[in-house]
Amino acid sequence: MLGTQLAALTAGHPAGLIDALDLVAGVDAVLTRGLTRVGEGDAAALAGLAGALAATPLADLAAEAIGKIIAGSVTPEDVAALAGARSALFGAVHDALLGQLDAALGRSRAPWAPVPPAPAVEASPALAGARAWLHEVAVTGWRGVDHELVAGAGSPVEAALAVPGLRRLAVLLDGFAAELRACVPVAAMSQVPERRWADLWARGVLLAQDTAGDDPAGAGERVSGRLLPLGVDVHEHDTAVQIQVHALLEPVDGGPSRLVRTAVGAAKVDTIVGPALWRLLHAHPVLLAALAQRRGVTVADVPVRGADLLWRDDRARLDEPVDPFAAARILLPGAGAAAPHPLDRHPAGIAEPVLIEGYAVSDQDGGLTVELDGHRLGVAVDRLPSCGPLTPELVAASSACLGLLRWDDGRWLLQPVAVQATVKRKVVAVHTGDWACGVTDARVARAEAKAGDPVAVLRERAGRLLRR
């Protein structure tokens, strides 16, 4: 990433972005108070959302649903329309920001290619239960959430977990309910995380609709070629962990390189943290070895939708060692990107790989900033995972960084996934996935051995329970 590119990225906000975010904030305030407590100001906020969608295909649906909500009639269909309208507005914000980023980087991006709709499916009791709980939450509002309401999520989560195709919804509901439970009584909180909870709620409502979703294993394109991992982003919650690997794909047919990402995850408990997280992903040894050993991977006939490659360990084999920094220098400038899935069109979902070199690092207002040709970019050191060796100190000592460009709190930030830094007068490369097959730092390994293996302990206890 060059100074001119950084200047173009940080020059200002896309037109209309602030107004759109203000509209969303008004809707989120309504959800905080609850849809049965719509006052004059709340009605104006909801009407503003309907007005913003007046020229879109959602215009009539959104206007009708919002009119009913303002009048005091809140049906599950109206709640779904409200969630869809809010998500559509955030989708427009996402597209404007991604367009700004692509223009700054000179990155080409293929549009999303929809697949034909799948045949209608029988209504799912698990989805109906999830919709009912999310409807009750919206009607009550965050300020009215109590233990009884949170406990109502238990049955929908259990039912969704029993259906493989609904596990994403199950994990979302489980984590959302856990956050609400930790904050009860919400009415006593001085400040409510309105946007985060509204994001989780809206995503849950859309995932819980009785429509046949995309089947990544049976629809879309299949690819073969060489996968060159650039870095791994770790998403951790008390009840789940997911690693998302950003990589370059060199197609076997000799076509241009393309940016892809692939993810694997596992359920967890809040006592499993740090390097132990990698042991939860033992079912994916090829992917873990590729990260730990910095090797390429040859994949054969794997499904890909947009930028998302469905990981299949049985269709992958380790290839030659790869220097992610060298791969990024050579291939990243010309690599093609793909538009995200429509449900992923949210500013918080933007995570675009970049290579930035020759910068200076400074500590301003308690946070790290990289400066290149007089232009500054904040560093999201709070996103550095606890399961890897990358630390703020290494970032501060670095001269090159592979990172993900993100939009957060009204500005662009750089999330490091690998750095080249000078340690004891020697330049070393440190990646977030270096400990995927075990800790390589002797001091950390001794501390982990002394503390014991929480994954092994929990598996042993679970085995004893099953043997009874």
Short mmCIF file of N, CA and C in Angstrom, two decimals, residues 303-368:
data_model
loop_
_atom_site.label_atom_id
_atom_site.label_comp_id
_atom_site.label_asym_id
_atom_site.label_seq_id
_atom_site.Cartn_x
_atom_site.Cartn_y
_atom_site.Cartn_z
N PRO A 303 -15.98 -25.89 -3.57
CA PRO A 303 -16.99 -24.87 -3.89
C PRO A 303 -16.55 -23.49 -3.43
N VAL A 304 -16.89 -22.48 -4.21
CA VAL A 304 -16.62 -21.11 -3.84
C VAL A 304 -17.80 -20.26 -4.28
N ARG A 305 -18.28 -19.41 -3.37
CA ARG A 305 -19.35 -18.46 -3.68
C ARG A 305 -18.81 -17.07 -3.40
N GLY A 306 -18.67 -16.27 -4.43
CA GLY A 306 -18.07 -14.96 -4.24
C GLY A 306 -16.63 -15.12 -3.80
N ALA A 307 -16.32 -14.57 -2.62
CA ALA A 307 -14.96 -14.69 -2.09
C ALA A 307 -14.83 -15.83 -1.09
N ASP A 308 -15.93 -16.50 -0.77
CA ASP A 308 -15.93 -17.51 0.29
C ASP A 308 -15.73 -18.91 -0.27
N LEU A 309 -14.62 -19.52 0.10
CA LEU A 309 -14.27 -20.87 -0.31
C LEU A 309 -14.64 -21.83 0.81
N LEU A 310 -15.42 -22.85 0.48
CA LEU A 310 -15.82 -23.83 1.49
C LEU A 310 -14.67 -24.79 1.74
N TRP A 311 -14.12 -24.75 2.96
CA TRP A 311 -12.95 -25.57 3.25
C TRP A 311 -13.31 -27.04 3.35
N ARG A 312 -12.53 -27.88 2.66
CA ARG A 312 -12.66 -29.34 2.74
C ARG A 312 -11.25 -29.90 2.91
N ASP A 313 -10.94 -30.39 4.10
CA ASP A 313 -9.60 -30.90 4.36
C ASP A 313 -9.27 -32.09 3.47
N ASP A 314 -10.30 -32.89 3.10
CA ASP A 314 -10.06 -34.07 2.28
C ASP A 314 -9.79 -33.73 0.82
N ARG A 315 -9.98 -32.45 0.45
CA ARG A 315 -9.72 -32.03 -0.92
C ARG A 315 -8.53 -31.07 -0.97
N ALA A 316 -7.70 -31.13 0.06
CA ALA A 316 -6.55 -30.23 0.14
C ALA A 316 -5.31 -31.02 0.53
N ARG A 317 -4.19 -30.60 -0.02
CA ARG A 317 -2.91 -31.20 0.39
C ARG A 317 -1.86 -30.11 0.45
N LEU A 318 -0.92 -30.29 1.36
CA LEU A 318 0.12 -29.29 1.57
C LEU A 318 1.03 -29.19 0.36
N ASP A 319 1.44 -27.96 0.07
CA ASP A 319 2.31 -27.69 -1.07
C ASP A 319 3.64 -27.13 -0.53
N GLU A 320 4.40 -26.50 -1.40
CA GLU A 320 5.71 -25.96 -1.04
C GLU A 320 5.58 -24.79 -0.05
N PRO A 321 6.64 -24.51 0.72
CA PRO A 321 6.63 -23.32 1.59
C PRO A 321 6.40 -22.04 0.81
N VAL A 322 5.71 -21.10 1.43
CA VAL A 322 5.36 -19.83 0.79
C VAL A 322 5.69 -18.70 1.75
N ASP A 323 6.31 -17.66 1.24
CA ASP A 323 6.52 -16.44 2.02
C ASP A 323 5.31 -15.53 1.75
N PRO A 324 4.42 -15.38 2.72
CA PRO A 324 3.22 -14.56 2.48
C PRO A 324 3.55 -13.13 2.06
N PHE A 325 4.62 -12.56 2.58
CA PHE A 325 4.99 -11.20 2.20
C PHE A 325 5.41 -11.13 0.73
N ALA A 326 6.19 -12.12 0.28
CA ALA A 326 6.60 -12.14 -1.12
C ALA A 326 5.39 -12.37 -2.03
N ALA A 327 4.50 -13.27 -1.62
CA ALA A 327 3.30 -13.52 -2.42
C ALA A 327 2.45 -12.27 -2.53
N ALA A 328 2.34 -11.53 -1.43
CA ALA A 328 1.54 -10.30 -1.44
C ALA A 328 2.17 -9.24 -2.33
N ARG A 329 3.50 -9.11 -2.29
CA ARG A 329 4.18 -8.11 -3.12
C ARG A 329 3.96 -8.38 -4.60
N ILE A 330 3.99 -9.66 -4.97
CA ILE A 330 3.92 -10.01 -6.39
C ILE A 330 2.48 -10.10 -6.90
N LEU A 331 1.61 -10.73 -6.13
CA LEU A 331 0.29 -11.08 -6.64
C LEU A 331 -0.85 -10.19 -6.15
N LEU A 332 -0.70 -9.60 -4.97
CA LEU A 332 -1.83 -8.87 -4.39
C LEU A 332 -2.25 -7.66 -5.24
N PRO A 333 -1.33 -6.87 -5.81
CA PRO A 333 -1.77 -5.69 -6.58
C PRO A 333 -2.69 -6.03 -7.76
N GLY A 334 -2.50 -7.19 -8.38
CA GLY A 334 -3.31 -7.53 -9.54
C GLY A 334 -4.39 -8.54 -9.27
N ALA A 335 -4.54 -8.96 -8.02
CA ALA A 335 -5.53 -10.00 -7.70
C ALA A 335 -6.95 -9.43 -7.76
N GLY A 336 -7.85 -10.22 -8.31
CA GLY A 336 -9.24 -9.82 -8.37
C GLY A 336 -9.96 -10.17 -7.07
N ALA A 337 -10.96 -9.36 -6.73
CA ALA A 337 -11.76 -9.61 -5.54
C ALA A 337 -13.20 -9.88 -5.96
N ALA A 338 -14.00 -10.33 -5.01
CA ALA A 338 -15.40 -10.64 -5.29
C ALA A 338 -16.29 -9.94 -4.29
N ALA A 339 -17.48 -9.60 -4.73
CA ALA A 339 -18.45 -8.98 -3.83
C ALA A 339 -18.89 -9.99 -2.78
N PRO A 340 -19.19 -9.54 -1.57
CA PRO A 340 -19.60 -10.46 -0.51
C PRO A 340 -21.04 -10.92 -0.69
N HIS A 341 -21.41 -11.95 0.06
CA HIS A 341 -22.79 -12.42 0.09
C HIS A 341 -23.69 -11.26 0.54
N PRO A 342 -24.88 -11.12 -0.03
CA PRO A 342 -25.76 -10.00 0.36
C PRO A 342 -25.97 -9.85 1.85
N LEU A 343 -26.05 -10.95 2.60
CA LEU A 343 -26.24 -10.86 4.04
C LEU A 343 -25.01 -10.33 4.76
N ASP A 344 -23.86 -10.36 4.09
CA ASP A 344 -22.62 -9.90 4.71
C ASP A 344 -22.31 -8.44 4.37
N ARG A 345 -23.23 -7.75 3.72
CA ARG A 345 -23.00 -6.35 3.34
C ARG A 345 -23.26 -5.45 4.54
N HIS A 346 -22.25 -5.35 5.36
CA HIS A 346 -22.30 -4.51 6.55
C HIS A 346 -20.91 -3.92 6.74
N PRO A 347 -20.80 -2.64 7.13
CA PRO A 347 -19.46 -2.04 7.29
C PRO A 347 -18.54 -2.84 8.20
N ALA A 348 -19.10 -3.46 9.24
CA ALA A 348 -18.26 -4.23 10.16
C ALA A 348 -17.69 -5.48 9.51
N GLY A 349 -18.26 -5.90 8.38
CA GLY A 349 -17.77 -7.09 7.71
C GLY A 349 -16.65 -6.83 6.72
N ILE A 350 -16.31 -5.57 6.48
CA ILE A 350 -15.23 -5.26 5.54
C ILE A 350 -13.89 -5.67 6.16
N ALA A 351 -13.14 -6.50 5.45
CA ALA A 351 -11.81 -6.95 5.90
C ALA A 351 -11.00 -7.27 4.65
N GLU A 352 -10.34 -6.26 4.11
CA GLU A 352 -9.64 -6.39 2.84
C GLU A 352 -8.13 -6.49 3.06
N PRO A 353 -7.49 -7.57 2.57
CA PRO A 353 -6.05 -7.74 2.75
C PRO A 353 -5.24 -6.68 2.02
N VAL A 354 -4.23 -6.14 2.69
CA VAL A 354 -3.30 -5.18 2.10
C VAL A 354 -1.91 -5.44 2.64
N LEU A 355 -0.92 -5.00 1.89
CA LEU A 355 0.48 -5.01 2.34
C LEU A 355 0.95 -3.57 2.42
N ILE A 356 1.45 -3.17 3.58
CA ILE A 356 1.96 -1.81 3.75
C ILE A 356 3.40 -1.90 4.25
N GLU A 357 4.28 -1.14 3.63
CA GLU A 357 5.72 -1.20 3.96
C GLU A 357 6.30 0.20 4.04
N GLY A 358 7.44 0.31 4.71
CA GLY A 358 8.17 1.56 4.76
C GLY A 358 7.50 2.65 5.56
N TYR A 359 6.75 2.29 6.56
CA TYR A 359 6.01 3.25 7.38
C TYR A 359 6.73 3.50 8.69
N ALA A 360 6.28 4.51 9.38
CA ALA A 360 6.74 4.77 10.75
C ALA A 360 5.58 4.52 11.69
N VAL A 361 5.88 4.02 12.88
CA VAL A 361 4.84 3.72 13.86
C VAL A 361 4.97 4.69 15.02
N SER A 362 3.85 5.26 15.43
CA SER A 362 3.84 6.16 16.58
C SER A 362 2.70 5.77 17.51
N ASP A 363 2.82 6.19 18.76
CA ASP A 363 1.80 5.92 19.76
C ASP A 363 1.12 7.25 20.09
N GLN A 364 -0.11 7.40 19.64
CA GLN A 364 -0.84 8.66 19.83
C GLN A 364 -2.17 8.37 20.52
N ASP A 365 -2.43 9.12 21.59
CA ASP A 365 -3.68 8.98 22.34
C ASP A 365 -3.92 7.54 22.79
N GLY A 366 -2.83 6.88 23.17
CA GLY A 366 -2.97 5.52 23.68
C GLY A 366 -3.14 4.46 22.62
N GLY A 367 -3.03 4.80 21.33
CA GLY A 367 -3.18 3.82 20.27
C GLY A 367 -2.08 3.95 19.24
N LEU A 368 -1.74 2.85 18.60
CA LEU A 368 -0.70 2.86 17.58
C LEU A 368 -1.24 3.42 16.27
#
